[in-house]
mmCIF file of C-alpha atoms and ligand atoms in Angstrom:
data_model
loop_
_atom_site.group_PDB
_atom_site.id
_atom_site.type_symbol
_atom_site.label_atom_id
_atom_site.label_comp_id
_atom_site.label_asym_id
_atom_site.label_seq_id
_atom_site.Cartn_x
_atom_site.Cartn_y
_atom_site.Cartn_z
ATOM 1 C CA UNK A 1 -11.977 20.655 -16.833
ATOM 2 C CA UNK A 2 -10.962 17.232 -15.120
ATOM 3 C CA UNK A 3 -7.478 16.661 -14.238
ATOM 4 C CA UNK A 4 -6.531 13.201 -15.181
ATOM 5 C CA UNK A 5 -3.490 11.086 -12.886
ATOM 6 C CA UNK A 6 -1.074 11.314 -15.831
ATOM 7 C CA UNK A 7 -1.496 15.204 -15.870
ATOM 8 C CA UNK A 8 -1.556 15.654 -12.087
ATOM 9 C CA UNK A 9 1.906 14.172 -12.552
ATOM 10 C CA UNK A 10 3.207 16.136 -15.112
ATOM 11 C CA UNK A 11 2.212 19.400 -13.142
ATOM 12 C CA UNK A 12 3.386 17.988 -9.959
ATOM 13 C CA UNK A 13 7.088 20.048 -9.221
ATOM 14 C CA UNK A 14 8.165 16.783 -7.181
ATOM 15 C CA UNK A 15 11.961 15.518 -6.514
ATOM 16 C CA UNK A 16 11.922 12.783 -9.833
ATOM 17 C CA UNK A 17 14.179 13.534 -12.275
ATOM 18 C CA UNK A 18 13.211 16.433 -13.679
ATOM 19 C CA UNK A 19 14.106 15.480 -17.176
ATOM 20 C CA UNK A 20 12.892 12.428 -16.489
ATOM 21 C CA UNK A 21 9.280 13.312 -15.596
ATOM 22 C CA UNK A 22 7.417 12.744 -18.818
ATOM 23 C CA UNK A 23 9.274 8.622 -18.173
ATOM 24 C CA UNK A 24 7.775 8.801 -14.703
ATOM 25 C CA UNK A 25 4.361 9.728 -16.210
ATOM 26 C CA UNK A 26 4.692 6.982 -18.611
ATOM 27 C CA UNK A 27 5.532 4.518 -15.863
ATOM 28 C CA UNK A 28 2.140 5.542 -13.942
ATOM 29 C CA UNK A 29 0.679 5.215 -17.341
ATOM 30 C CA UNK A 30 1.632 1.425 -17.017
ATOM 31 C CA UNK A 31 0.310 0.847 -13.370
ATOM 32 C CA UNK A 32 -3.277 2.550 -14.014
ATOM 33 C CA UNK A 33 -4.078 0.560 -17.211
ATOM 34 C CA UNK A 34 -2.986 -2.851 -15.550
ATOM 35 C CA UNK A 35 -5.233 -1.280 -12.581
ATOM 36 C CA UNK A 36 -8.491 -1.030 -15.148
ATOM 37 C CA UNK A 37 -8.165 -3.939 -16.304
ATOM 38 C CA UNK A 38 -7.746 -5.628 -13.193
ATOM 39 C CA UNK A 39 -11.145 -3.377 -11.734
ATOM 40 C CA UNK A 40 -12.125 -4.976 -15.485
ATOM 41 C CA UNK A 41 -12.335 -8.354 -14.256
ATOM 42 C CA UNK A 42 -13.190 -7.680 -10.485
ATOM 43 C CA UNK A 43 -16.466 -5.610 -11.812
ATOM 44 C CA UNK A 44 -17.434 -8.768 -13.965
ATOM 45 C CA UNK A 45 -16.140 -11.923 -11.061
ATOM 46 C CA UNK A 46 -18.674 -14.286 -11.413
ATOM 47 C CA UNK A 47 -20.002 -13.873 -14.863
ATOM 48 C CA UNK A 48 -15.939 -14.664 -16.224
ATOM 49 C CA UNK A 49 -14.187 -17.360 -14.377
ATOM 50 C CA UNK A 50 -12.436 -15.545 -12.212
ATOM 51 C CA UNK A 51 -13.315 -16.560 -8.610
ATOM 52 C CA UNK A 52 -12.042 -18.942 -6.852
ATOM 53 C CA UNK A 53 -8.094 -20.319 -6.270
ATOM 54 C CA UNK A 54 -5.734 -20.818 -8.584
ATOM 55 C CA UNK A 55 -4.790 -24.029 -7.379
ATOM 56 C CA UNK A 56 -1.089 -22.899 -6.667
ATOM 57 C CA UNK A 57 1.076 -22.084 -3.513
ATOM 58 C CA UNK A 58 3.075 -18.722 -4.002
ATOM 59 C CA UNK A 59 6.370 -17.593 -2.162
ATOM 60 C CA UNK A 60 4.359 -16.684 0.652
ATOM 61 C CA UNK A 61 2.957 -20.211 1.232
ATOM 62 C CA UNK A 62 -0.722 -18.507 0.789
ATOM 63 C CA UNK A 63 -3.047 -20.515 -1.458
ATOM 64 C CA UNK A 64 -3.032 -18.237 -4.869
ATOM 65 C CA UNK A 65 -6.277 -16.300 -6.245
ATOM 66 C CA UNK A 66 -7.161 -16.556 -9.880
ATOM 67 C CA UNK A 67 -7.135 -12.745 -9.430
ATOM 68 C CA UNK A 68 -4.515 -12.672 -7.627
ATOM 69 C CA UNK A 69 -2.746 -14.352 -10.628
ATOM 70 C CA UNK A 70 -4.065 -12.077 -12.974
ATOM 71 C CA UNK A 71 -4.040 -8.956 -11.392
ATOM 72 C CA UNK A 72 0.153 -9.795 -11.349
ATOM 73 C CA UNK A 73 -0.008 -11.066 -14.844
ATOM 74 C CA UNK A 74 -1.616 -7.630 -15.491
ATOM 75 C CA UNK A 75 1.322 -5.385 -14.046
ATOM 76 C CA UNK A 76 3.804 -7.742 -15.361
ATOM 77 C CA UNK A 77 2.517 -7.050 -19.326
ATOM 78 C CA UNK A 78 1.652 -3.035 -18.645
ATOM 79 C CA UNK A 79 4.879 -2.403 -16.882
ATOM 80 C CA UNK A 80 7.853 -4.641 -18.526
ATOM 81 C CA UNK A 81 8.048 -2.978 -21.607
ATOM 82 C CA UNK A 82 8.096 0.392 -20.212
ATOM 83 C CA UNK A 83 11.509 2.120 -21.000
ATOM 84 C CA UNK A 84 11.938 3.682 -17.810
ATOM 85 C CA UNK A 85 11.295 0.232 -15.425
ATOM 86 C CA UNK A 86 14.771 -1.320 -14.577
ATOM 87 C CA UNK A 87 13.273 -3.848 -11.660
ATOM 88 C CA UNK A 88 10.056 -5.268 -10.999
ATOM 89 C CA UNK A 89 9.243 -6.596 -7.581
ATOM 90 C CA UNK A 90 6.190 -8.221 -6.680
ATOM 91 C CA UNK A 91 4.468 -10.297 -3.969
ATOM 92 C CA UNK A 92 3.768 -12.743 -6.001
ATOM 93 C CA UNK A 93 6.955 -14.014 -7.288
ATOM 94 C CA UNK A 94 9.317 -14.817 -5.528
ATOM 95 C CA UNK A 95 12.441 -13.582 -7.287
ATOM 96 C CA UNK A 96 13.015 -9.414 -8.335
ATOM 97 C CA UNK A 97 12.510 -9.544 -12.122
ATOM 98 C CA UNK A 98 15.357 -7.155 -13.583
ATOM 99 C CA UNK A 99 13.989 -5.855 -17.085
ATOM 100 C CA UNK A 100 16.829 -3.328 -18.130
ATOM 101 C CA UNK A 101 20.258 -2.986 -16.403
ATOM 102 C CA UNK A 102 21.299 -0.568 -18.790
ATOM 103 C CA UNK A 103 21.686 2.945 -18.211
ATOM 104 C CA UNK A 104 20.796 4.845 -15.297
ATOM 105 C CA UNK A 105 17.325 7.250 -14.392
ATOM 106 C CA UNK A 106 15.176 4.139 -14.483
ATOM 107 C CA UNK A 107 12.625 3.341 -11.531
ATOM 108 C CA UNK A 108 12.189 0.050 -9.411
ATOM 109 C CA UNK A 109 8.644 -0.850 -8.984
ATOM 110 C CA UNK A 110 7.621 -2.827 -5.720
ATOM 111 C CA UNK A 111 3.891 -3.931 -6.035
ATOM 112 C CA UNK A 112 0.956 -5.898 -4.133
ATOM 113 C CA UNK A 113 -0.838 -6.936 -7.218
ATOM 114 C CA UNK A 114 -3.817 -7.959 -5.136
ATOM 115 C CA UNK A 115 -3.977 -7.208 -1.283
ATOM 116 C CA UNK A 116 -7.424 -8.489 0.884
ATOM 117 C CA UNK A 117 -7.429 -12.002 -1.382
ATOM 118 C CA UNK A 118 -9.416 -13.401 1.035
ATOM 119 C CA UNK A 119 -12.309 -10.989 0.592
ATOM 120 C CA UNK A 120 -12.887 -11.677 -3.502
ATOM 121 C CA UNK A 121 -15.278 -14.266 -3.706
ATOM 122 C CA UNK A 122 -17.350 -12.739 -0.845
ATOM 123 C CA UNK A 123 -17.716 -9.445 -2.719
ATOM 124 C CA UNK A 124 -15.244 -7.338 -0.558
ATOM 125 C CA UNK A 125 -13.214 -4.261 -1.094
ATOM 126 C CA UNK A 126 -9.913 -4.976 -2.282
ATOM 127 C CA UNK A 127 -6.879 -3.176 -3.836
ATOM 128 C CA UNK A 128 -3.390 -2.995 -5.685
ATOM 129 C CA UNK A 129 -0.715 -1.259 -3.652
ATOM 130 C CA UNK A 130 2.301 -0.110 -5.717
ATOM 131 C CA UNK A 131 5.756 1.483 -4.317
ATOM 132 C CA UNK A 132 8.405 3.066 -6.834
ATOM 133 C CA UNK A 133 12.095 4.093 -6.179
ATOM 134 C CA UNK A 134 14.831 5.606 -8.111
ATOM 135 C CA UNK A 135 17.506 3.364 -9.427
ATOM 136 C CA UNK A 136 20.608 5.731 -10.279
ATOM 137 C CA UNK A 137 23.094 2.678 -11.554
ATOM 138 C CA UNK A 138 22.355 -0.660 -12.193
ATOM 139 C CA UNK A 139 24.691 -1.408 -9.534
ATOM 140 C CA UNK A 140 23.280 0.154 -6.798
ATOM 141 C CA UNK A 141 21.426 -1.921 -3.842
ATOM 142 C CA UNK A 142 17.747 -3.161 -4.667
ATOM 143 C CA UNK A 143 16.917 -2.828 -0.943
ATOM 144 C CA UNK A 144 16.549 0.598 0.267
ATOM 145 C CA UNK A 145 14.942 2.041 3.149
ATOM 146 C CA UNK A 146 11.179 3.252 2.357
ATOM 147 C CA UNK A 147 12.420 7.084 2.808
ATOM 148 C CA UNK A 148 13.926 6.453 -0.500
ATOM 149 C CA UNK A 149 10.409 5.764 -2.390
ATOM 150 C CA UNK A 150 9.755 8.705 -4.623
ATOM 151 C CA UNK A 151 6.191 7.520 -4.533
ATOM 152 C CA UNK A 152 3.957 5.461 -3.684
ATOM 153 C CA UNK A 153 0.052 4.607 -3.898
ATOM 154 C CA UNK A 154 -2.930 1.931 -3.918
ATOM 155 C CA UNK A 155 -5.840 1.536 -6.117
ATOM 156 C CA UNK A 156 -9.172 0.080 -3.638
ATOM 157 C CA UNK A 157 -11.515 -1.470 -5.809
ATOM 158 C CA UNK A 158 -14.962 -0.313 -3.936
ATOM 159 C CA UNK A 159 -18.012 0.958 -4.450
ATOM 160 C CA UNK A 160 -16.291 3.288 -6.615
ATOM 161 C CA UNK A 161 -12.251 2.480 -8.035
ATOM 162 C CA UNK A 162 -10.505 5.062 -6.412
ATOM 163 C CA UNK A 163 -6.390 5.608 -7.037
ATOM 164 C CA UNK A 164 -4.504 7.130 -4.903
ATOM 165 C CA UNK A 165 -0.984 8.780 -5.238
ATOM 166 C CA UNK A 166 2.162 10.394 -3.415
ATOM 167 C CA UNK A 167 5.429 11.521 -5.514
ATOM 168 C CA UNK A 168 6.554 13.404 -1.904
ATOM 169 C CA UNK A 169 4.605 16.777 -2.234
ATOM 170 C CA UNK A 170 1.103 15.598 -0.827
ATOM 171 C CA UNK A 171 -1.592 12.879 -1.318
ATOM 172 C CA UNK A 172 -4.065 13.162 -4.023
ATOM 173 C CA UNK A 173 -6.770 10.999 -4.824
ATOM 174 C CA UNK A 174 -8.429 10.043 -8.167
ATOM 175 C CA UNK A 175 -12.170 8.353 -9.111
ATOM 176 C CA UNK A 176 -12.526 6.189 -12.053
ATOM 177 C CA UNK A 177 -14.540 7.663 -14.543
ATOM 178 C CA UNK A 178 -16.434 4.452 -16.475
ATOM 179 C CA UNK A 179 -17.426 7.287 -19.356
ATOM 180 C CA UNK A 180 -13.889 8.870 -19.680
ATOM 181 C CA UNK A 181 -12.098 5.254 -18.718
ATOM 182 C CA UNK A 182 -9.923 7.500 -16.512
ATOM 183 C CA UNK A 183 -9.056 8.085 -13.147
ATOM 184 C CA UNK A 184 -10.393 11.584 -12.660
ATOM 185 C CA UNK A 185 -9.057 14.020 -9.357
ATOM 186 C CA UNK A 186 -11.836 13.828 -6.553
ATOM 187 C CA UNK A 187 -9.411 14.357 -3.640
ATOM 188 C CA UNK A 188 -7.311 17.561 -3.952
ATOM 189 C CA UNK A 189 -4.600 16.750 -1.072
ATOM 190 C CA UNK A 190 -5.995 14.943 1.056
ATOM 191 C CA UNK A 191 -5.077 15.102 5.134
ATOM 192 C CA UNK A 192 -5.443 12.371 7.635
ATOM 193 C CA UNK A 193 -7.376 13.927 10.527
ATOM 194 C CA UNK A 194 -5.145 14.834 13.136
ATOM 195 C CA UNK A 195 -7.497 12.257 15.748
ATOM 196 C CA UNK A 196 -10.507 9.634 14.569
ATOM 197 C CA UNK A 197 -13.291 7.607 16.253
ATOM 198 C CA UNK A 198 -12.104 3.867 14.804
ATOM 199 C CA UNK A 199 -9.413 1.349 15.694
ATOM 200 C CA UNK A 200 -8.967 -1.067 13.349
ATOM 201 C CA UNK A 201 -7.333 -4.821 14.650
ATOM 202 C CA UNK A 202 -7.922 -8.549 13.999
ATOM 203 C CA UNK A 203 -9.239 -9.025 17.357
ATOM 204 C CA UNK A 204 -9.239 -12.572 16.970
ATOM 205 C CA UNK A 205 -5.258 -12.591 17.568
ATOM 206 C CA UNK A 206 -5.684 -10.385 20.584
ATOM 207 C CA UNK A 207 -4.750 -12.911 23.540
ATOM 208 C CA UNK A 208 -0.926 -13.109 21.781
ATOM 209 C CA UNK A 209 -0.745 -9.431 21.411
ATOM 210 C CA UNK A 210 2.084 -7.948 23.356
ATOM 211 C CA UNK A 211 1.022 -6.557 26.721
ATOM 212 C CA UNK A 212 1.281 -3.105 25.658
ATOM 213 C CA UNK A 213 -0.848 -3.352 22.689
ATOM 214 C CA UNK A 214 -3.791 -4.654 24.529
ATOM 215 C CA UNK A 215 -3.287 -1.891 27.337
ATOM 216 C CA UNK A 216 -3.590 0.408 24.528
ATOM 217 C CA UNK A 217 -6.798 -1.376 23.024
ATOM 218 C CA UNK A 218 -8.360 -1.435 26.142
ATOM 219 C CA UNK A 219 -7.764 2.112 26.940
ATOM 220 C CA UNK A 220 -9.513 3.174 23.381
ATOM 221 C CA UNK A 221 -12.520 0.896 23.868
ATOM 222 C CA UNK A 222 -12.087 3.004 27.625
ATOM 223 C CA UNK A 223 -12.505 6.313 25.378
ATOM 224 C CA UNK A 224 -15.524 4.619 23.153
ATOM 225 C CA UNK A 225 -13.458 3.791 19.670
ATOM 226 C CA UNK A 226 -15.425 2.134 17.578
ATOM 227 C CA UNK A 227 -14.147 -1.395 15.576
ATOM 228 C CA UNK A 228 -13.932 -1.486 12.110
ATOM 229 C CA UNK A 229 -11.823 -4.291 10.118
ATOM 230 C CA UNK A 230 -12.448 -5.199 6.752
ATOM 231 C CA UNK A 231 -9.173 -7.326 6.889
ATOM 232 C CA UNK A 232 -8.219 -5.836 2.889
ATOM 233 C CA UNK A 233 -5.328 -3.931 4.111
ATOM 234 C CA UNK A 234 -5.790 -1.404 1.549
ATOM 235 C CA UNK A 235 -9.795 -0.737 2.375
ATOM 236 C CA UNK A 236 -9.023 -0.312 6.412
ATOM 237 C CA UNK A 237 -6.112 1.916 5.412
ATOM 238 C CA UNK A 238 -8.100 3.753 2.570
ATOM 239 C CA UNK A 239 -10.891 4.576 6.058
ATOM 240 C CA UNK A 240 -7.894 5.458 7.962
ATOM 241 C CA UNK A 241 -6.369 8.036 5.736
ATOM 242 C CA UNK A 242 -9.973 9.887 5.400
ATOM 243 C CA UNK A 243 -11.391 9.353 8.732
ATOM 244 C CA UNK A 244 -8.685 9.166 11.020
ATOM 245 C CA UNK A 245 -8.175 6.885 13.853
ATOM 246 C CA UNK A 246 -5.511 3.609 13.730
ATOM 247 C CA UNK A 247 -4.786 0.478 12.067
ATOM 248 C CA UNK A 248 -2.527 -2.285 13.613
ATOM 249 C CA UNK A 249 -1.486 -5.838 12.468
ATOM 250 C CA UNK A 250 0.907 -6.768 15.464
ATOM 251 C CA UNK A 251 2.752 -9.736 16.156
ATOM 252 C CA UNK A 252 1.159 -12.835 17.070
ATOM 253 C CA UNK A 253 1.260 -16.097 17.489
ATOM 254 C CA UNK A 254 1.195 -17.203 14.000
ATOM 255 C CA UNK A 255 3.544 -14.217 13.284
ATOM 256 C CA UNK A 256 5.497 -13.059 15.604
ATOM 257 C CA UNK A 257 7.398 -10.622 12.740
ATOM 258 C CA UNK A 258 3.694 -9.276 11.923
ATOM 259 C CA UNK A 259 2.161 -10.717 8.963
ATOM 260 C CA UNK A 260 2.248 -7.757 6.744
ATOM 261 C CA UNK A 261 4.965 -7.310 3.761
ATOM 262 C CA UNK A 262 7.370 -4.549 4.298
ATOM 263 C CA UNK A 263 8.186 -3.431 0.763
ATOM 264 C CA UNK A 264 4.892 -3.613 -0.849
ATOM 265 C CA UNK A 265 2.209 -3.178 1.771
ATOM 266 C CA UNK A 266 3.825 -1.031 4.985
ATOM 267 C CA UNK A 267 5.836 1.010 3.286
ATOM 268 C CA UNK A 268 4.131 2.642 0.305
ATOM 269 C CA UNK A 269 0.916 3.278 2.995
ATOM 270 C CA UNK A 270 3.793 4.925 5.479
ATOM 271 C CA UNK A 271 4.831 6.823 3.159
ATOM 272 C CA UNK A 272 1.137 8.003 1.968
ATOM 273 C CA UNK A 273 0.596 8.547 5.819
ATOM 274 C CA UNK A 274 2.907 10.767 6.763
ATOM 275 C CA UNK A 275 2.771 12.525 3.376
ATOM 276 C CA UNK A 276 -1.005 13.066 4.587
ATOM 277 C CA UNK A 277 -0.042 14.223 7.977
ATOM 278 C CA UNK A 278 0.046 10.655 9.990
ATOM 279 C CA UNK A 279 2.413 8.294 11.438
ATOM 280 C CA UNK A 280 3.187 4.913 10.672
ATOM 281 C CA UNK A 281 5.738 2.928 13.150
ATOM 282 C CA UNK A 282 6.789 -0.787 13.584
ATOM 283 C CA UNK A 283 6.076 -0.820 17.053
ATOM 284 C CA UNK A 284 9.513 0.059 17.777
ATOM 285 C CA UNK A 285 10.188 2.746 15.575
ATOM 286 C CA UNK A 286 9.399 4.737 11.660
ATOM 287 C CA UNK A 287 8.316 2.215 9.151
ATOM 288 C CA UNK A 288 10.275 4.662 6.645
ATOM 289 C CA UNK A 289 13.366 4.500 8.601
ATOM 290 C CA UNK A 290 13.475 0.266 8.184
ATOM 291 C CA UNK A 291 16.615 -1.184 6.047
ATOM 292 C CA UNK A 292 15.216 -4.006 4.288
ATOM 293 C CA UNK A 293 17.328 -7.434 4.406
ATOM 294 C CA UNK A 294 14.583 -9.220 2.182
ATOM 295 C CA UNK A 295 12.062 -8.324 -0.699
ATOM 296 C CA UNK A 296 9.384 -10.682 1.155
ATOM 297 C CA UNK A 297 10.298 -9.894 4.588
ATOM 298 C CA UNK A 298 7.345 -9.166 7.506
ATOM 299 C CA UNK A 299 6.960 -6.419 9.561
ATOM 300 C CA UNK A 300 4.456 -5.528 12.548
ATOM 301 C CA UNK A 301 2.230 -2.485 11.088
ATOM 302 C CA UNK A 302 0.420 0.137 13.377
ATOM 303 C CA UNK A 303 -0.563 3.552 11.061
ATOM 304 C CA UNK A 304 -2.805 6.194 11.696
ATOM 305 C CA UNK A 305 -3.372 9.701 13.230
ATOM 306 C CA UNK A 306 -1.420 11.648 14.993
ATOM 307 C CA UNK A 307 -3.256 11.995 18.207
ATOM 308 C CA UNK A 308 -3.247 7.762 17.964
ATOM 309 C CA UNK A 309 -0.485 7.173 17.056
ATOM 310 C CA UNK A 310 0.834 9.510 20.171
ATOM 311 C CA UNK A 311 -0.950 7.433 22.306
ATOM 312 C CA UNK A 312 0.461 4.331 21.157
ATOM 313 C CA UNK A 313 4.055 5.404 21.811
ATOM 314 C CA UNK A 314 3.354 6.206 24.935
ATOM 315 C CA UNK A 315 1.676 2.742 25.798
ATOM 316 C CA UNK A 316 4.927 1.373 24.133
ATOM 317 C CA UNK A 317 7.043 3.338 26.695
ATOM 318 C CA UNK A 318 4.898 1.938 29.310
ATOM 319 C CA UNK A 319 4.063 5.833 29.779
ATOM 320 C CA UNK A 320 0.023 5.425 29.268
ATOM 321 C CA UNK A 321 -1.662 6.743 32.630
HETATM 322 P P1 LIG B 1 -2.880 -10.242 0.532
HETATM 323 O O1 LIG B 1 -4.267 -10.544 0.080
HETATM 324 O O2 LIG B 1 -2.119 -9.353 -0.404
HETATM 325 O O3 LIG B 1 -2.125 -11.484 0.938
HETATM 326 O O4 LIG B 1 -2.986 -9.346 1.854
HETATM 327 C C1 LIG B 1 -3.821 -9.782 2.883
HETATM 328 C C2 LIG B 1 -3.453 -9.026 4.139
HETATM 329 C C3 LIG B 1 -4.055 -7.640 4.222
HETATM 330 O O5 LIG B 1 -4.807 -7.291 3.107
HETATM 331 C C4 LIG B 1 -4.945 -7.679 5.435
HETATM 332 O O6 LIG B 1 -4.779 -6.529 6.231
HETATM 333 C C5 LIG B 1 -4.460 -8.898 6.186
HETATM 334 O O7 LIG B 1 -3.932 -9.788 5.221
HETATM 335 C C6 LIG B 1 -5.578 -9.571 6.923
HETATM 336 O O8 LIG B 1 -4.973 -10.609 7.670
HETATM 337 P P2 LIG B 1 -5.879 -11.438 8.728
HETATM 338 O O9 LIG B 1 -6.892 -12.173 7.909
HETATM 339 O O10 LIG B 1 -4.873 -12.313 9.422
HETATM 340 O O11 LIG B 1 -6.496 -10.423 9.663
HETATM 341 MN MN1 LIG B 2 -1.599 -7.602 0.642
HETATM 342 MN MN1 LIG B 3 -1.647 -9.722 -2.424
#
């Protein structure tokens, strides 16, 4: 019999609160409806007037999608009238939107409501990435350290719409069924090889990357990587987590910080890639281990395998032979 996401997280003995995990279900109830009917609209762009900017600026500075607009409008209606949400953070606006400060057990949820905007009108991969902590009292801080999340996933809206999930005892991955309109287990735990064959980089920012990054990119073109970037953060990670290898967005020119988001785009994929057996650093150290000082703040990104990411901390240390 299929095993739908809502009962993979009722069975799953994870560390939410255990009277508290029929709420938790309910709250990943919220995220994969907004997530079909954002698929909804990306299966039909074209046809429905849904290409194309918006016509606004967001917090970012980053010319707004119509789907990006949507896809947050989306989360927004499926999640605020959940009782267990208490905060709603998203990329898209540029304020935390508090929805219940009453009593404690609720859940914050930190989301990307649309990552790779660039890529929708030209028919490319692109996803939702979601991140959920534990608020215990309304008082406590909204910023926490990404070894806090409880869990953490991304939807990638391929060839197929695939959702994938972490509540801290393993990665699981789940295919959307069009004739059950469910997401449907296809990927029992899945583990990030422990070495791959691809490094994935904007090459066109290579001539500002730190020293040590490009000693380490030269030294895997040396071993015959190959280059794949689909520049949707959530496709080139979704490759990464099932074929191994590395992703990095480091600082450039135009970022120095990185580009990518911290709350809602490096740390619910660190978590996933540890959780699957990789590593996911900063350049400097664990993404996990990062105290946040802002909801919108920018952090360098390199994830991947093991043997890679090995590799990289030794080109860091200026170690690479
Ligand atoms: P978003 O669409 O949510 O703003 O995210 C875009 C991000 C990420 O998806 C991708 O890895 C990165 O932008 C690509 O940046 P470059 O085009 O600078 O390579
Ligand atoms: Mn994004
Ligand atoms: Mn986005």
């Amino acid at each position: 019999m299929i095993v739908t996401v809502q009962q993979h997280i009722l069975q799953q003995q994870s560390d939410l609160f255990p009277e508290a995990r029929g709420r938790f279900s309910s709250l990943l109830s919220g995220i994969t409806l907004a997530t079909k009917m954002i698929q909804a609209k990306i299966r039909r762009a074209g046809l429905v007037d849904i290409l194309g900017t918006a016509g606004e600026v967001n917090v970012q500075g980053e010319t707004q999608q119509k789907l990006d607009v949507f896809a947050n409008q989306a989360l927004l209606h499926c999640l605020s009238p959940r009782e267990s949400v208490a905060v709603l953070v998203s990329e898209e606006n540029e304020q935390p939107l508090t929805i219940d400060r009453s009593e404690s057990g609720k859940y914050v949820i930190v989301f990307d409501p649309l990552d790779g905007s660039s890529n929708i009108d030209v028919n490319v991969s692109v996803g939702t990435i979601f991140s959920i902590f534990r608020r215990d009292s309304p008082d406590e801080p909204l910023l926490k350290p990404g070894y806090e999340q409880v869990a953490a996933g991304y939807v990638v809206y391929g060839s197929s719409t695939i959702f994938v999930y972490t509540a801290g005892q393993g990665v699981y991955g789940f295919t959307l069924d069009p004739d059950v309109g469910a997401f449907v287990l296809s990927y029992d735990r899945v583990m990030m090889p422990d070495s791959g064959r691809y490094y994935s980089v904007n090459e066109a920012n290579a001539d500002s990357f730190p020293l040590a990054y490009r000693s380490y990119l030269a030294r895997l073109r040396q071993q015959s990587y190959s280059s794949r970037y689909i520049g949707s953060l959530v496709a080139d990670f979704h490759r990464t987590l099932l074929k191994g290898g590395v992703f990095l967005y480091p600082p450039t020119r135009d970022n120095p910080r990185g580009k990518l988001r911290l709350l809602y785009e490096a740390n619910p994929l660190a978590f996933l890639a540890e959780q699957a057996g990789g590593r996911a650093s900063n350049g400097y150290g664990r993404i996990l281990d990062i105290q946040p000082t802002a909801i919108h703040q920018r952090t360098p990104l390199i994830m991947g395998s093991r043997h890679e990411m090995d590799e990289f901390d030794r080109a860091m240390s200026g170690s690479l032979n």
